[in-house]
PDB file of C-alpha atoms and ligand atoms in Angstrom:
ATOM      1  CA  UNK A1246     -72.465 -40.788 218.382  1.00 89.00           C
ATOM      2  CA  UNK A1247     -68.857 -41.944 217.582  1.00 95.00           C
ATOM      3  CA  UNK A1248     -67.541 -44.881 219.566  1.00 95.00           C
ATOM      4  CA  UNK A1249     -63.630 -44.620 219.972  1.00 98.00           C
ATOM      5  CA  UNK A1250     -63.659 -48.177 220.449  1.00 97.00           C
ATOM      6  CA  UNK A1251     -61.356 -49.199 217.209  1.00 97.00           C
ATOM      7  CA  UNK A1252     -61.290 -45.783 215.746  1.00 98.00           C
ATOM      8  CA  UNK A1253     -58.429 -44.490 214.044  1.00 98.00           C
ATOM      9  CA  UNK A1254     -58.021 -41.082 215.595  1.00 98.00           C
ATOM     10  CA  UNK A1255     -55.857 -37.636 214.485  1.00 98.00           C
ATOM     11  CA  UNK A1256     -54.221 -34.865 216.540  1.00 98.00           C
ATOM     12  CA  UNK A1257     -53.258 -31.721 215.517  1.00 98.00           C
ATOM     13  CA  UNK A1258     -50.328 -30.093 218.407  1.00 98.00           C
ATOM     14  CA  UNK A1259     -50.155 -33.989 219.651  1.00 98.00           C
ATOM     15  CA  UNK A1260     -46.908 -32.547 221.400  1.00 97.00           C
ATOM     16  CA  UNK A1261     -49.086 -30.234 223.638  1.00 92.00           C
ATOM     17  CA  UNK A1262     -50.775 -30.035 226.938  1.00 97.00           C
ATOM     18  CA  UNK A1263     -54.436 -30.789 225.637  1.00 98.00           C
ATOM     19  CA  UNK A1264     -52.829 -33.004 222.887  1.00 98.00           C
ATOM     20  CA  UNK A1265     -50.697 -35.760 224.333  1.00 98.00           C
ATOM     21  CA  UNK A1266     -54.239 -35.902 226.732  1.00 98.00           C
ATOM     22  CA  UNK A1267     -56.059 -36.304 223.235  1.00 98.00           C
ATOM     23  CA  UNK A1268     -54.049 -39.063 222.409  1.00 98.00           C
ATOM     24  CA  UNK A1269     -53.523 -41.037 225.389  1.00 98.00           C
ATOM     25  CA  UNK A1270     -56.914 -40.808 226.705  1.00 98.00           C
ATOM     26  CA  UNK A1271     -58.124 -41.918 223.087  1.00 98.00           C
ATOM     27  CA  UNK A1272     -56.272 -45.111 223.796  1.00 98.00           C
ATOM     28  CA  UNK A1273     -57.093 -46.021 226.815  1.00 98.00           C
ATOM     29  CA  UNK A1274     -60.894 -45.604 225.694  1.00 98.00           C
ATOM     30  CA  UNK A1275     -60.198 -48.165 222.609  1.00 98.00           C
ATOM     31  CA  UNK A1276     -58.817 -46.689 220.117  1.00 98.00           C
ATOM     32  CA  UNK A1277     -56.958 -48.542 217.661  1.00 98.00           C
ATOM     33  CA  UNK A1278     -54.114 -46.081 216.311  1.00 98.00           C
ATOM     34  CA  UNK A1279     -53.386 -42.536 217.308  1.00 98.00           C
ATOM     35  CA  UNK A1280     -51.816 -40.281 214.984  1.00 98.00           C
ATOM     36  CA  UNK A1281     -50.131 -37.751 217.334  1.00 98.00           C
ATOM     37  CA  UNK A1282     -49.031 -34.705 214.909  1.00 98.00           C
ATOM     38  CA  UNK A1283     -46.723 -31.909 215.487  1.00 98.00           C
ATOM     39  CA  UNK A1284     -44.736 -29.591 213.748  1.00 98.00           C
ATOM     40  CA  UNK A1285     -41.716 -31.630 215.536  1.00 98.00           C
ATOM     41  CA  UNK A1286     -42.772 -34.930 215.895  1.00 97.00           C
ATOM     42  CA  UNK A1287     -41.712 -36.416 219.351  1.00 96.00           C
ATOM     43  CA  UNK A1288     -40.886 -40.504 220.045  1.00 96.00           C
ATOM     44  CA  UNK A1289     -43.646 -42.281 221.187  1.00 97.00           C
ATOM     45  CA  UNK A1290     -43.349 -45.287 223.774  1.00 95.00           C
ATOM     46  CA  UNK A1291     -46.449 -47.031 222.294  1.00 97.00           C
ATOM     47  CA  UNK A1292     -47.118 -48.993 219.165  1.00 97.00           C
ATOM     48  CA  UNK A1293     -50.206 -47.552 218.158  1.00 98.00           C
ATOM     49  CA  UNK A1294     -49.104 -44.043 218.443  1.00 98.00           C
ATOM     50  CA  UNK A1295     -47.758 -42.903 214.518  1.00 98.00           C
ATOM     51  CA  UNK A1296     -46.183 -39.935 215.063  1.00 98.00           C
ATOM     52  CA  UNK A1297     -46.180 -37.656 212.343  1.00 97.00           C
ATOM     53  CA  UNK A1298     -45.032 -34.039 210.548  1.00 98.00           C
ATOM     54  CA  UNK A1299     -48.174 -31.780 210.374  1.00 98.00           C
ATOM     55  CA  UNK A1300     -48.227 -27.874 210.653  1.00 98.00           C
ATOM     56  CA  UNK A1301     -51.250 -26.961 209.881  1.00 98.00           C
ATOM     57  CA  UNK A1302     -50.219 -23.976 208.321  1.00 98.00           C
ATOM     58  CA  UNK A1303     -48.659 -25.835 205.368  1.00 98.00           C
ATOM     59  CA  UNK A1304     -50.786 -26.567 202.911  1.00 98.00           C
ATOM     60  CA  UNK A1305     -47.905 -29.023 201.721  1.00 98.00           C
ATOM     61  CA  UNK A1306     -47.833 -30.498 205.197  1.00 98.00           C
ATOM     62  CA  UNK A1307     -51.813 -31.302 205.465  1.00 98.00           C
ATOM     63  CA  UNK A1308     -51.878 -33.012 201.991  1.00 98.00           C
ATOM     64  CA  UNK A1309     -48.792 -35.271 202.448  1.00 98.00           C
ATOM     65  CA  UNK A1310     -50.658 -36.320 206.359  1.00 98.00           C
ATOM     66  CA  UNK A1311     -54.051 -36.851 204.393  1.00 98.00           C
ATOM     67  CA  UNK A1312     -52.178 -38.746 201.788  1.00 96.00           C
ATOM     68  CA  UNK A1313     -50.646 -41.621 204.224  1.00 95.00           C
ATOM     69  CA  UNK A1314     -53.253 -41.428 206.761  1.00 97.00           C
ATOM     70  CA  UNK A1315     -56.471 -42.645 204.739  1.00 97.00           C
ATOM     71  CA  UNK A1316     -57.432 -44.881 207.822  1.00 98.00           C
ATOM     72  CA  UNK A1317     -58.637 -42.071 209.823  1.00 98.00           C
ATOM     73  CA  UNK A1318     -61.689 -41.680 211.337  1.00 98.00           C
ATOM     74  CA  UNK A1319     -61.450 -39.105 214.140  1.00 98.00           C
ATOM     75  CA  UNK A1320     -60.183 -35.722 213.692  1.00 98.00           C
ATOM     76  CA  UNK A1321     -58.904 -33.273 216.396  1.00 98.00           C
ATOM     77  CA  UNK A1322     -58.265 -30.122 215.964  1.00 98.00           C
ATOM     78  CA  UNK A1323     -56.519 -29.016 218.631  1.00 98.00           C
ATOM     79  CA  UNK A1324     -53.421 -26.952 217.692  1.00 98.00           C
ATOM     80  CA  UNK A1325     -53.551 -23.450 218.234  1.00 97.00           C
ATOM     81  CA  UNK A1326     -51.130 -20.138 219.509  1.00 96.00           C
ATOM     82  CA  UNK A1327     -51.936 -17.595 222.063  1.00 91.00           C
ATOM     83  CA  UNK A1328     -51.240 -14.459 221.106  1.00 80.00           C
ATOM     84  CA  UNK A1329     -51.782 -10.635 221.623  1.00 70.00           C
ATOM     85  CA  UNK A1330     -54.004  -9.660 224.380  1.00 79.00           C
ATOM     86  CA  UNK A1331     -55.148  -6.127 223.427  1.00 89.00           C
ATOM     87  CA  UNK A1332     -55.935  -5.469 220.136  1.00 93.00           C
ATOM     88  CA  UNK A1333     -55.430  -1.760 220.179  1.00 94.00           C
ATOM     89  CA  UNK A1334     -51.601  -2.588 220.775  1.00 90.00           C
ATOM     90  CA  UNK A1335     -51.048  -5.442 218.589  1.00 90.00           C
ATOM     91  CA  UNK A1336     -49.756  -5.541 215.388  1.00 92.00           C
ATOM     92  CA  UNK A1337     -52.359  -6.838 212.642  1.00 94.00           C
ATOM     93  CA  UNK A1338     -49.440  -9.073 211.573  1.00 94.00           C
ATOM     94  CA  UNK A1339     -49.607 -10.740 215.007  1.00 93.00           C
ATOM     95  CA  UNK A1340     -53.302 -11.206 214.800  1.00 94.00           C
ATOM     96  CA  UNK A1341     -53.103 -12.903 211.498  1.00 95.00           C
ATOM     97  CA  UNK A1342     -50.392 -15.446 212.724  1.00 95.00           C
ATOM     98  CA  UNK A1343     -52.958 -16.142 215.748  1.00 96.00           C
ATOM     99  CA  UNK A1344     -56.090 -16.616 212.663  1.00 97.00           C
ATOM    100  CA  UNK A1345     -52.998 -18.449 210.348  1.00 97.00           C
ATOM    101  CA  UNK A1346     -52.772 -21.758 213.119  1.00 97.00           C
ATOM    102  CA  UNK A1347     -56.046 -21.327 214.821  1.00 96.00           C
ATOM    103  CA  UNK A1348     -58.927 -20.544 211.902  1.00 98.00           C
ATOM    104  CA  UNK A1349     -57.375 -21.294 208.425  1.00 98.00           C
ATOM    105  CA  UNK A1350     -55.143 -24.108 209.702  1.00 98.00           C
ATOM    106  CA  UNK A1351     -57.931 -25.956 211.624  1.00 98.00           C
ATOM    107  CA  UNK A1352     -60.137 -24.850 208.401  1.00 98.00           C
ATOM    108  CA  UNK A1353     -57.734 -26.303 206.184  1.00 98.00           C
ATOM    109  CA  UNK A1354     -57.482 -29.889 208.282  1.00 98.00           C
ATOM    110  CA  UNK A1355     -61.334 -30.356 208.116  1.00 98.00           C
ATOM    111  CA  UNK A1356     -61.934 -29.904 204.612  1.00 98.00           C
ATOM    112  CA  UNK A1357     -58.688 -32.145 203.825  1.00 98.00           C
ATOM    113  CA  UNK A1358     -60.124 -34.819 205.655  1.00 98.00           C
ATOM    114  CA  UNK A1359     -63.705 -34.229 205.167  1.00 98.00           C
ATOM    115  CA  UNK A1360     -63.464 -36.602 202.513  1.00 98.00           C
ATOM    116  CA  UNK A1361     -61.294 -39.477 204.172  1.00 98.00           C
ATOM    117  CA  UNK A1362     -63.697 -39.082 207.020  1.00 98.00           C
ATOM    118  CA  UNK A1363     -66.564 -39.756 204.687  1.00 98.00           C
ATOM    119  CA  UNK A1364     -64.871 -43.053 203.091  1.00 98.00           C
ATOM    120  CA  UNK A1365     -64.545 -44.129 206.593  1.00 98.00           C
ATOM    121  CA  UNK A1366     -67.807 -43.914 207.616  1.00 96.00           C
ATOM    122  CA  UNK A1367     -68.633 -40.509 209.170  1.00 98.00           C
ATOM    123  CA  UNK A1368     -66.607 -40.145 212.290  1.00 98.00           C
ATOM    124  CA  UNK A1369     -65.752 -37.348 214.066  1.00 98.00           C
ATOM    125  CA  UNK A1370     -64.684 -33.726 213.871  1.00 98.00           C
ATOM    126  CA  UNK A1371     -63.493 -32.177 217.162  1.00 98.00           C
ATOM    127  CA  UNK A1372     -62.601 -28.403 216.949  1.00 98.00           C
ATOM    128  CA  UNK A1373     -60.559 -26.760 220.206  1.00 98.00           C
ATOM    129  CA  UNK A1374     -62.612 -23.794 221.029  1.00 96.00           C
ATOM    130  CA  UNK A1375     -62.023 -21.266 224.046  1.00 96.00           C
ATOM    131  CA  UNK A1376     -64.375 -19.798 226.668  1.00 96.00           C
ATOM    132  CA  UNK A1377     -62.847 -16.785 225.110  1.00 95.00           C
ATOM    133  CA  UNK A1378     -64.989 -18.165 221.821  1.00 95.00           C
ATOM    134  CA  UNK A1379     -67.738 -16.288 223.602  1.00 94.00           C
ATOM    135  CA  UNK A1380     -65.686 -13.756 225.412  1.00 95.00           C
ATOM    136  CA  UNK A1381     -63.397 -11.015 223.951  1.00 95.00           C
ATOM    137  CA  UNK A1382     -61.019 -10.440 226.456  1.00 93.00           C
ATOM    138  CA  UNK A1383     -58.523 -11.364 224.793  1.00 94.00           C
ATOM    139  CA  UNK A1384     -57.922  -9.422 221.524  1.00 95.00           C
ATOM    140  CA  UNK A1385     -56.552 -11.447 218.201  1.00 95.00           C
ATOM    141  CA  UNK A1386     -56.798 -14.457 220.108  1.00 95.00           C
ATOM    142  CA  UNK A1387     -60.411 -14.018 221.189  1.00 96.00           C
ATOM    143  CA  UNK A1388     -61.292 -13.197 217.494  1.00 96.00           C
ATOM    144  CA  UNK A1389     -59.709 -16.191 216.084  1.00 97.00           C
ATOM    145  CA  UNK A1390     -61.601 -18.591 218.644  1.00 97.00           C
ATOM    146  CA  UNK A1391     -64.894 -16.340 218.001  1.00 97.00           C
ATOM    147  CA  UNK A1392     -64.238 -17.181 213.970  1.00 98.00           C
ATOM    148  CA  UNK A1393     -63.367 -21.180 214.765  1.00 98.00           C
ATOM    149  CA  UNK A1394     -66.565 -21.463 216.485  1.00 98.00           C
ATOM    150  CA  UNK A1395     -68.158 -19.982 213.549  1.00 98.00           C
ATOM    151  CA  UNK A1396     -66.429 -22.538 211.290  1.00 98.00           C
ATOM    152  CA  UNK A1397     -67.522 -25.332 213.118  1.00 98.00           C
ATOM    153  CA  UNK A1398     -71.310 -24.191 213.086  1.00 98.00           C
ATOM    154  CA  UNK A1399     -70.862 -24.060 209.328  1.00 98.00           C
ATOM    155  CA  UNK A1400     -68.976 -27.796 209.067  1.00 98.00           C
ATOM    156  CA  UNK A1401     -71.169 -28.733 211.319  1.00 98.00           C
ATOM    157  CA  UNK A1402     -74.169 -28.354 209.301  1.00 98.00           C
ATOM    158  CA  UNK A1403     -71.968 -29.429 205.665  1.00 98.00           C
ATOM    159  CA  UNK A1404     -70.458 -32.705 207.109  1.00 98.00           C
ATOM    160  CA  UNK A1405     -74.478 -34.085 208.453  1.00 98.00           C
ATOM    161  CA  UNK A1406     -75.239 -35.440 205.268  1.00 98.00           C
ATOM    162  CA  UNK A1407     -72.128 -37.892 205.011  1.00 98.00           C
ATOM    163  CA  UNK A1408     -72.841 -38.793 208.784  1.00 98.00           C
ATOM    164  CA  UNK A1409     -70.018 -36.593 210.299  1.00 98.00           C
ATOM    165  CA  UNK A1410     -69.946 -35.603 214.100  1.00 98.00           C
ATOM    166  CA  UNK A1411     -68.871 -32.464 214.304  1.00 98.00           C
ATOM    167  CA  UNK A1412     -68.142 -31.475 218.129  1.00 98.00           C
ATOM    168  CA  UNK A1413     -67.110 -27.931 219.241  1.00 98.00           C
ATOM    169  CA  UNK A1414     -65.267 -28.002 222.598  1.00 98.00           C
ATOM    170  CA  UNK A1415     -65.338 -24.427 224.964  1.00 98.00           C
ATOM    171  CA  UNK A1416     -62.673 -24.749 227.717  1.00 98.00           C
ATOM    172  CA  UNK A1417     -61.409 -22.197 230.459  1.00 97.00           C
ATOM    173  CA  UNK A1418     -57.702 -22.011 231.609  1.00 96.00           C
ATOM    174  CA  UNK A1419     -56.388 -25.148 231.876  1.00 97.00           C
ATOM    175  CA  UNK A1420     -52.819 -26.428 233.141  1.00 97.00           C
ATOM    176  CA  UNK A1421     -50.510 -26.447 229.971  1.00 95.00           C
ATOM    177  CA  UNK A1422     -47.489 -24.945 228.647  1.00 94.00           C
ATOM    178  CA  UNK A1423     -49.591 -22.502 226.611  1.00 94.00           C
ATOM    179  CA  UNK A1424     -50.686 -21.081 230.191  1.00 92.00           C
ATOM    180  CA  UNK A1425     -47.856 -21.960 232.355  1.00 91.00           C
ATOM    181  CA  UNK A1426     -47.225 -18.331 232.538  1.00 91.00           C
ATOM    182  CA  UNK A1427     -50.395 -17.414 234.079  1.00 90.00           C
ATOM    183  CA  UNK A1428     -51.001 -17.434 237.839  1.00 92.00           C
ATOM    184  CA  UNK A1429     -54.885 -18.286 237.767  1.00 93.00           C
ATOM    185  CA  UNK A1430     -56.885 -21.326 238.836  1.00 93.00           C
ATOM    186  CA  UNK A1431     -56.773 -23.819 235.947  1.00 96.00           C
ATOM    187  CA  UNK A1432     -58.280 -26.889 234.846  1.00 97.00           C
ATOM    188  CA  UNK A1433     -56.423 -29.943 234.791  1.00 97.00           C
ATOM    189  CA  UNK A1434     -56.101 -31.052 231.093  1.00 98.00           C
ATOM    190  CA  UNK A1435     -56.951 -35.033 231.971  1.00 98.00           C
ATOM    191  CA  UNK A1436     -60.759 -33.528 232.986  1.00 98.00           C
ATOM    192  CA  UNK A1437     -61.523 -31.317 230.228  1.00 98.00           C
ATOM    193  CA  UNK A1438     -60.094 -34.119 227.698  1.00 98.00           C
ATOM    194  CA  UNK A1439     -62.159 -36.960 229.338  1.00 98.00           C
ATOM    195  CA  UNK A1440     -65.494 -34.786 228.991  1.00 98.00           C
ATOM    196  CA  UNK A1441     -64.550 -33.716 225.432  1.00 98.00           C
ATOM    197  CA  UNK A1442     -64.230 -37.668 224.628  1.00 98.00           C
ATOM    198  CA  UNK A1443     -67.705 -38.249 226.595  1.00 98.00           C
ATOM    199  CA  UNK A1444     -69.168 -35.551 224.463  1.00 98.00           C
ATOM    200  CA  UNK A1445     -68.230 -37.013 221.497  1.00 98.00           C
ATOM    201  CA  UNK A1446     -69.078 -40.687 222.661  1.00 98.00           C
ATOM    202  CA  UNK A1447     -72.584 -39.403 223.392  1.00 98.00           C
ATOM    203  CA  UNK A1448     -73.284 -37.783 220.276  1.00 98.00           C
ATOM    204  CA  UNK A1449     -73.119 -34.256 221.457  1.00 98.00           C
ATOM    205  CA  UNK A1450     -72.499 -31.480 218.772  1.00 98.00           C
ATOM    206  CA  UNK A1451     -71.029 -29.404 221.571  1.00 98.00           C
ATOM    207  CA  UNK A1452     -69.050 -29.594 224.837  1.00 98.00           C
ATOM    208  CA  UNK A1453     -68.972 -26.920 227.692  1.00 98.00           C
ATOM    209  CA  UNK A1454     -65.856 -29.286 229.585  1.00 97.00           C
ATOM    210  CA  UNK A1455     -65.600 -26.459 232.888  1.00 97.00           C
ATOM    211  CA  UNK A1456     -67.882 -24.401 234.795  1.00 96.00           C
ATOM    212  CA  UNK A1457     -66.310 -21.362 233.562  1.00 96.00           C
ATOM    213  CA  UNK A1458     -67.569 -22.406 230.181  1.00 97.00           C
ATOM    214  CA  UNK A1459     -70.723 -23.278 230.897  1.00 97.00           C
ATOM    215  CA  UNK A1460     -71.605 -20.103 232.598  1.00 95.00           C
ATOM    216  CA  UNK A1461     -70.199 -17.481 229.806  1.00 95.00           C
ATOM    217  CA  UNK A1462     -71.853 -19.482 227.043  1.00 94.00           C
ATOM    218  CA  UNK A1463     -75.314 -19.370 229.593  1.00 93.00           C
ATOM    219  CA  UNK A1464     -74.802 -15.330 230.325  1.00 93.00           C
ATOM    220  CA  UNK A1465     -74.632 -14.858 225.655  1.00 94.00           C
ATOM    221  CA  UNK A1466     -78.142 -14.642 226.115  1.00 94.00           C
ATOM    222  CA  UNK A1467     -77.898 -11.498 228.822  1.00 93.00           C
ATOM    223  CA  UNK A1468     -77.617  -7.616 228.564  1.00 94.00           C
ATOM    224  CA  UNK A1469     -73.879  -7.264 227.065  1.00 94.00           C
ATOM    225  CA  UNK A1470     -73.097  -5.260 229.880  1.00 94.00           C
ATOM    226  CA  UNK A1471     -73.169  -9.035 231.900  1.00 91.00           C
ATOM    227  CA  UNK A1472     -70.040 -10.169 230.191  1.00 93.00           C
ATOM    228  CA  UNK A1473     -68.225  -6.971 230.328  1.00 94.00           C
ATOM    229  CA  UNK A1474     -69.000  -5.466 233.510  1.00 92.00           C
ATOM    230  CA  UNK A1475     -66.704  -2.404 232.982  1.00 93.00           C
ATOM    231  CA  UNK A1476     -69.604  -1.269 230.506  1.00 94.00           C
ATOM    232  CA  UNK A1477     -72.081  -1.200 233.205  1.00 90.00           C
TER     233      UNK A1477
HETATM  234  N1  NAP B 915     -54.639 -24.136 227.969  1.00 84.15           N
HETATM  235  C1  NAP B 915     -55.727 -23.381 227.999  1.00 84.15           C
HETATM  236  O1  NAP B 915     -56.024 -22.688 228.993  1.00 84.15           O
HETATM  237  C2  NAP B 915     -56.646 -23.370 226.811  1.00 84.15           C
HETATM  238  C3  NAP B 915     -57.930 -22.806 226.988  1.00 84.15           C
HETATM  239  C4  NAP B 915     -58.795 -22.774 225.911  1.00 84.15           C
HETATM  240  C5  NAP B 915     -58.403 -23.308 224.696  1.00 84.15           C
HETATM  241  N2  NAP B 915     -57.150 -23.835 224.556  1.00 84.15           N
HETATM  242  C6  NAP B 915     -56.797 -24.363 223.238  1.00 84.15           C
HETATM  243  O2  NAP B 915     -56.426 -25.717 223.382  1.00 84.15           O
HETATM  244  C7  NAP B 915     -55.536 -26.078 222.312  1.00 84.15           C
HETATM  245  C8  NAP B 915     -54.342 -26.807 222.876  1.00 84.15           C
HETATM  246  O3  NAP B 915     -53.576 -25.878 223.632  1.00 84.15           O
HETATM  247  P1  NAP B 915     -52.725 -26.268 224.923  1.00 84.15           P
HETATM  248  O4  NAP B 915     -53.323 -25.560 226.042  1.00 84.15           O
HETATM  249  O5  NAP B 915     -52.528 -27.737 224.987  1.00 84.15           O
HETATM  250  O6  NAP B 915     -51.374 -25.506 224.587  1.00 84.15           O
HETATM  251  P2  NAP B 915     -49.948 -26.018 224.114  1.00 84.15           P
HETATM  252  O7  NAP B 915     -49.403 -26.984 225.071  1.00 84.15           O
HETATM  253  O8  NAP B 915     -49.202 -24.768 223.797  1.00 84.15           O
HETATM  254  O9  NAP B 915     -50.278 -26.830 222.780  1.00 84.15           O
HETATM  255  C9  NAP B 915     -50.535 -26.204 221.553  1.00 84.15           C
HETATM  256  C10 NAP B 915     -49.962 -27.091 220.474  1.00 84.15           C
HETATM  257  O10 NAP B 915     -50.304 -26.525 219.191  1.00 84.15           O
HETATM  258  C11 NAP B 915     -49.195 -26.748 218.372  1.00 84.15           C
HETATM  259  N3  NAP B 915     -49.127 -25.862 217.215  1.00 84.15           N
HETATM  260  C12 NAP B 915     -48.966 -24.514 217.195  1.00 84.15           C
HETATM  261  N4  NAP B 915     -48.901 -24.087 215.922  1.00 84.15           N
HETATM  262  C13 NAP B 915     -49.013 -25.182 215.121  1.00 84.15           C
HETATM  263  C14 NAP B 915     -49.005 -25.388 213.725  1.00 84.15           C
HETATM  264  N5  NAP B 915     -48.846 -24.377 212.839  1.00 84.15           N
HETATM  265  N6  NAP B 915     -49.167 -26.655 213.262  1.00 84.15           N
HETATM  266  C15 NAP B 915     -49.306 -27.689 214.109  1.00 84.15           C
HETATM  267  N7  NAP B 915     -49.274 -27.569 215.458  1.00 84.15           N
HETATM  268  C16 NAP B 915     -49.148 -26.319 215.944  1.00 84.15           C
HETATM  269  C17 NAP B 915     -47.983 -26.538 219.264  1.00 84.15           C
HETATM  270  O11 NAP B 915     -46.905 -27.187 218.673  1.00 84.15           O
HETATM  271  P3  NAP B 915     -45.378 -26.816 218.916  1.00 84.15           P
HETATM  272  O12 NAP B 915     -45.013 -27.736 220.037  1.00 84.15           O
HETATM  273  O13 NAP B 915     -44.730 -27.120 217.625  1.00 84.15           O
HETATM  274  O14 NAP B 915     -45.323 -25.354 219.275  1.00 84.15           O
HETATM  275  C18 NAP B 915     -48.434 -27.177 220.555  1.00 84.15           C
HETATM  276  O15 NAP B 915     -48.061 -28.529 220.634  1.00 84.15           O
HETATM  277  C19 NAP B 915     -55.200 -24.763 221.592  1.00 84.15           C
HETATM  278  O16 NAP B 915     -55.987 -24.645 220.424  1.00 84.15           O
HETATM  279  C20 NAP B 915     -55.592 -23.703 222.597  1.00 84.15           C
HETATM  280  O17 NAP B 915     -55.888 -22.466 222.001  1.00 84.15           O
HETATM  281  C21 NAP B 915     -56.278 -23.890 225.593  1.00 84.15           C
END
């Protein structure tokens, strides 16, 4: 259970859809300072927003962050790239950018402030998954959700003993510039934020934020065949 109330809190992609949600629901739920970080940090019309340089692909970049930003206490990891939608027609070179941002960049953010967290009492650890964690319809980018889900199983279980929260968060489409291209019924980024933030307020080690969500991860326990009906 992590109360926001006070925290100091991190975003990874603040600049985004999900991530300017991250920060400015964070806020309004108590939090004391909000570092909202992007490759290309934007102005902020709040005090207790920091905006700062972070690409997570950088190791440079994730050291200098952890390095003026000992006060945190929360950690999102939210950035992440879409990418190539068939794997049989992608390059391997595109589906390593997709694992460079999504896996090893979020990878690389946890274990850099694994240890801040821990001086700061425990906090939090929120890692952006996908429905598509679950579901591989959607080639490279499918994979590298499917591998950050793994990840956060595995920090989830080496951040208990110093009192960590670790919370995975599955999502559907939801109304952002990553999917403004697609014409298909989306969530609106304000919900799924709020119940990520619930989730983590609760305690929760895992948040299903849309029905979409909920019902994939439920059917991981049918015949394959259920999730990919062109097998039947
Ligand atoms: N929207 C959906 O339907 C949906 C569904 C499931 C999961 N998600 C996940 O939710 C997260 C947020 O996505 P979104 O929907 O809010 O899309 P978005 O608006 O495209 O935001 C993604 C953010 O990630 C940032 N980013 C990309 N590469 C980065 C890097 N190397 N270092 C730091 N930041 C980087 C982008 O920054 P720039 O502005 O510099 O490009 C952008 O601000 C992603 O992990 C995404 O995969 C989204």
């Amino acid at each position: 259970m992590t109360d926001l109330q006070g925290a100091t809190v991190l975003v990874t992609g603040a600049n985004g859809g999900l991530g300017a949600e991250f920060v400015h629901q964070a806020l309004a739920r108590g939090a004391g300072k909000v570092y909202a970080t992007a490759r290309t940090p934007r102005t902020w019309d709040d005090a207790r927003i920091v905006a700062r340089a972070l690409d997570v692909i950088d190791p440079g970049s994730v050291d200098a962050v952890v390095r003026t930003a000992a006060d945190v206490s929360v950690v999102v990891n939210n950035a992440g790239v879409s990418g190539t939608n068939r794997l049989l027609d992608s390059d391997v070179a595109d589906v390593e950018r997709v694992f460079a941002t999504s896996v090893f960049g979020a990878l690389r953010v946890a274990t850099a402030f694994a240890p801040v967290l821990a001086r700061n009492g425990g906090g939090a650890l929120v890692d952006g998954h996908s429905v598509l964690s679950c579901l591989a319809l959607a080639g490279g980018y499918s994979a590298s959700k499917a591998a950050f889900w793994s990840i956060t199983s595995s920090l989830r279980v080496e951040l208990a003993p110093q009192g960590t929260q670790v919370v995975g968060a599955h999502l559907g489409y939801t109304g952002t510039p990553m999917t403004a291209q697609l014409e298909v019924a989306k969530a609106d980024p304000a919900d799924i934020v709020a119940a990520v933030w619930d989730a983590v307020e609760a305690g929760q080690h895992e948040v299903l934020a849309d029905q979409v969500s909920r019902a994939v991860r439920a059917a991981l326990s049918s015949p394959v065949e259920a999730l990919y009906p062109s097998l039947a």
